[in-house]
Coordinates of N, CA, C and O in Angstrom, one line a residue:
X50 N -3.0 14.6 -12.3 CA -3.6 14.2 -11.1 C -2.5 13.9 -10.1 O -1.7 12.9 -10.0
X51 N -2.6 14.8 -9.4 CA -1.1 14.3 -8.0 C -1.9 12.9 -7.2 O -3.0 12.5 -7.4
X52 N -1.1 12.5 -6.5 CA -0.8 11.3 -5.5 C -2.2 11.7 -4.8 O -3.2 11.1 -5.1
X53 N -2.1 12.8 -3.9 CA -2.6 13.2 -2.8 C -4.1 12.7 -3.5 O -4.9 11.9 -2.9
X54 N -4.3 13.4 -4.7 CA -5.6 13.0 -5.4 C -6.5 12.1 -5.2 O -7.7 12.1 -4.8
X55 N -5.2 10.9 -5.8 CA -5.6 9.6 -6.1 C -5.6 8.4 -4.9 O -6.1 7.2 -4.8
X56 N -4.7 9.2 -4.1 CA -5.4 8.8 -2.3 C -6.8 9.0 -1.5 O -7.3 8.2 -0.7
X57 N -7.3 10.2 -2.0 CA -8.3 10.5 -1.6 C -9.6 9.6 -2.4 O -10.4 9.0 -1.8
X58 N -9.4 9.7 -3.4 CA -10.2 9.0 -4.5 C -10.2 7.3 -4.0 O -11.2 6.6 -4.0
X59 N -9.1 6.8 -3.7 CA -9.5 5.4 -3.1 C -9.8 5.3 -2.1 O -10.7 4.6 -1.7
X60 N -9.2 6.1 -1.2 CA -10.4 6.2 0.2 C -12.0 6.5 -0.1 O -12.7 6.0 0.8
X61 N -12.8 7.1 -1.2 CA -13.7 7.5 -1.1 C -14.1 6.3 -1.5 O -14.9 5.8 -0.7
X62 N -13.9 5.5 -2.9 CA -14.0 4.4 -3.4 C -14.4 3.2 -2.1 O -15.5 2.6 -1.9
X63 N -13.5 3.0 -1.5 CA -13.8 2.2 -0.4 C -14.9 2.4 0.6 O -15.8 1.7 1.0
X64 N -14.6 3.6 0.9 CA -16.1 4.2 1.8 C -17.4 4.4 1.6 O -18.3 4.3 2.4
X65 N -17.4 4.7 0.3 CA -18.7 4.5 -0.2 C -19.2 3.2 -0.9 O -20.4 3.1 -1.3
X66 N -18.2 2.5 -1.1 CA -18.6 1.1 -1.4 C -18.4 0.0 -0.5 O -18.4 -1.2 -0.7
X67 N -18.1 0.6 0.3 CA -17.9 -0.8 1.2 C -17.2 -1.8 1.3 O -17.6 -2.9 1.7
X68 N -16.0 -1.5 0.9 CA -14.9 -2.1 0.6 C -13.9 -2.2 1.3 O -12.8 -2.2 0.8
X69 N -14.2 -2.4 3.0 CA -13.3 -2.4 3.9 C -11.8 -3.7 3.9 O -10.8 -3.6 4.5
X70 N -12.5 -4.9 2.9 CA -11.9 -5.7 2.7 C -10.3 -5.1 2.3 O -9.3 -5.6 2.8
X71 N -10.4 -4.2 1.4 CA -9.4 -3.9 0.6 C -8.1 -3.2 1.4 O -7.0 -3.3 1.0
X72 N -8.6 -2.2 2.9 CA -7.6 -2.0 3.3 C -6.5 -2.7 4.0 O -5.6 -1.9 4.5
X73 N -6.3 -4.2 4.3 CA -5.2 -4.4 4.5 C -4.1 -4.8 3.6 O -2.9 -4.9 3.6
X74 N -5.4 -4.9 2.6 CA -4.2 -5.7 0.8 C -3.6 -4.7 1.2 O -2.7 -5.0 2.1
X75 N -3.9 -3.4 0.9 CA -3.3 -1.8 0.5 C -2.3 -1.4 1.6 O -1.4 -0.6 1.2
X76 N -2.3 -1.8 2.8 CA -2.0 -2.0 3.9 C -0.3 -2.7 3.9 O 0.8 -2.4 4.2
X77 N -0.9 -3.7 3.2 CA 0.6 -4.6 2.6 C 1.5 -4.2 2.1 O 2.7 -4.1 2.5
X78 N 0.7 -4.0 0.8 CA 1.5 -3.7 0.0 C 2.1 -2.3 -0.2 O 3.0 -2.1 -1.0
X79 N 1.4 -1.3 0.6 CA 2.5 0.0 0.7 C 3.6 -0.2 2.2 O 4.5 0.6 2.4
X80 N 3.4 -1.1 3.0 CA 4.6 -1.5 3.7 C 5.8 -2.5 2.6 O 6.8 -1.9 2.4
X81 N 5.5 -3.4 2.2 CA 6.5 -4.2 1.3 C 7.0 -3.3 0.3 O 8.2 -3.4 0.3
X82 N 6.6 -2.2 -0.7 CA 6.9 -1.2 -1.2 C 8.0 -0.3 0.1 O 9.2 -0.3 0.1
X83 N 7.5 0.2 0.8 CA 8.7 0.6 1.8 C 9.7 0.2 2.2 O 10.7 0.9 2.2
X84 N 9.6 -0.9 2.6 CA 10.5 -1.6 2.7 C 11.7 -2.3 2.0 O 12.8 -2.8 2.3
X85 N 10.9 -2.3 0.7 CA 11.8 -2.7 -0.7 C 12.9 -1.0 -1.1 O 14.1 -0.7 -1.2
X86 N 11.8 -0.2 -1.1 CA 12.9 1.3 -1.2 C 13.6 1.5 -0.5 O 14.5 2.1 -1.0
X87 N 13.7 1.2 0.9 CA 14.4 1.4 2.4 C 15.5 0.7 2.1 O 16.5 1.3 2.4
X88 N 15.6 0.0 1.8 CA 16.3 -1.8 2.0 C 17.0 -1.8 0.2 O 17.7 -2.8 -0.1
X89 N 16.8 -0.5 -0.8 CA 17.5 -1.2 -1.8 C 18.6 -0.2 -2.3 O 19.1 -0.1 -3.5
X90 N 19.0 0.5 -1.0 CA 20.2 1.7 -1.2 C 20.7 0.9 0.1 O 21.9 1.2 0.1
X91 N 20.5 0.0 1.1 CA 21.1 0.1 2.0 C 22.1 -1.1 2.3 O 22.1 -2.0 1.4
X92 N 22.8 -1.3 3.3 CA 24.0 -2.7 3.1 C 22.8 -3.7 4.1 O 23.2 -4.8 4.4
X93 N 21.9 -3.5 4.3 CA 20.4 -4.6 4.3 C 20.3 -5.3 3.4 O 20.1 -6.5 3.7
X94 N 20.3 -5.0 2.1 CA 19.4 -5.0 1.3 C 19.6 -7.0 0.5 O 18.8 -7.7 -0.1
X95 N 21.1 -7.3 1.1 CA 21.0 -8.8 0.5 C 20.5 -9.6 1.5 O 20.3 -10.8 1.2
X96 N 20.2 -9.3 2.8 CA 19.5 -10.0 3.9 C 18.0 -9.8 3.9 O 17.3 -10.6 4.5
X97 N 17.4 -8.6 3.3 CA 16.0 -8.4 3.0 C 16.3 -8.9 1.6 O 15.9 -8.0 0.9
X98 N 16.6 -9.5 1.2 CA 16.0 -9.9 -0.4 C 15.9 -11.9 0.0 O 15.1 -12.7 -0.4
X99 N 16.9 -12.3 0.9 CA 16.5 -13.4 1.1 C 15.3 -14.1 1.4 O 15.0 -15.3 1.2
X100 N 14.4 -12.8 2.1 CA 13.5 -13.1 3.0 C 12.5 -13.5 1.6 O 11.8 -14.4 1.8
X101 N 12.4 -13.0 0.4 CA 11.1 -13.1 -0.5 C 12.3 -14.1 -1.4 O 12.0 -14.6 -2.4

């Protein structure tokens, strides 16, 4: 099952259940994931680690 898949499949999950609640969790937490990858090759990364 690729990514692309299993994106589509939680969008549908949501849409058809009415789960609007759930897109900012998801919202979050694929920004803090970005930002943790962004931020853990970079000379950032001991001034973003302070912040959590």
């Amino acid at each position: 099952m690729s990514r692309l898949e299993t994106v589509g499949e939680v969008w549908t999950f949501i849409r058809e259940n009415k789960k609007w609640w759930l897109l900012p969790i998801i919202a979050v937490l694929v920004a803090l994931g970005g930002l943790l990858a962004v931020a853990g090759g970079s000379a950032l990364a001991p001034f973003i680690y302070t912040i959590f």
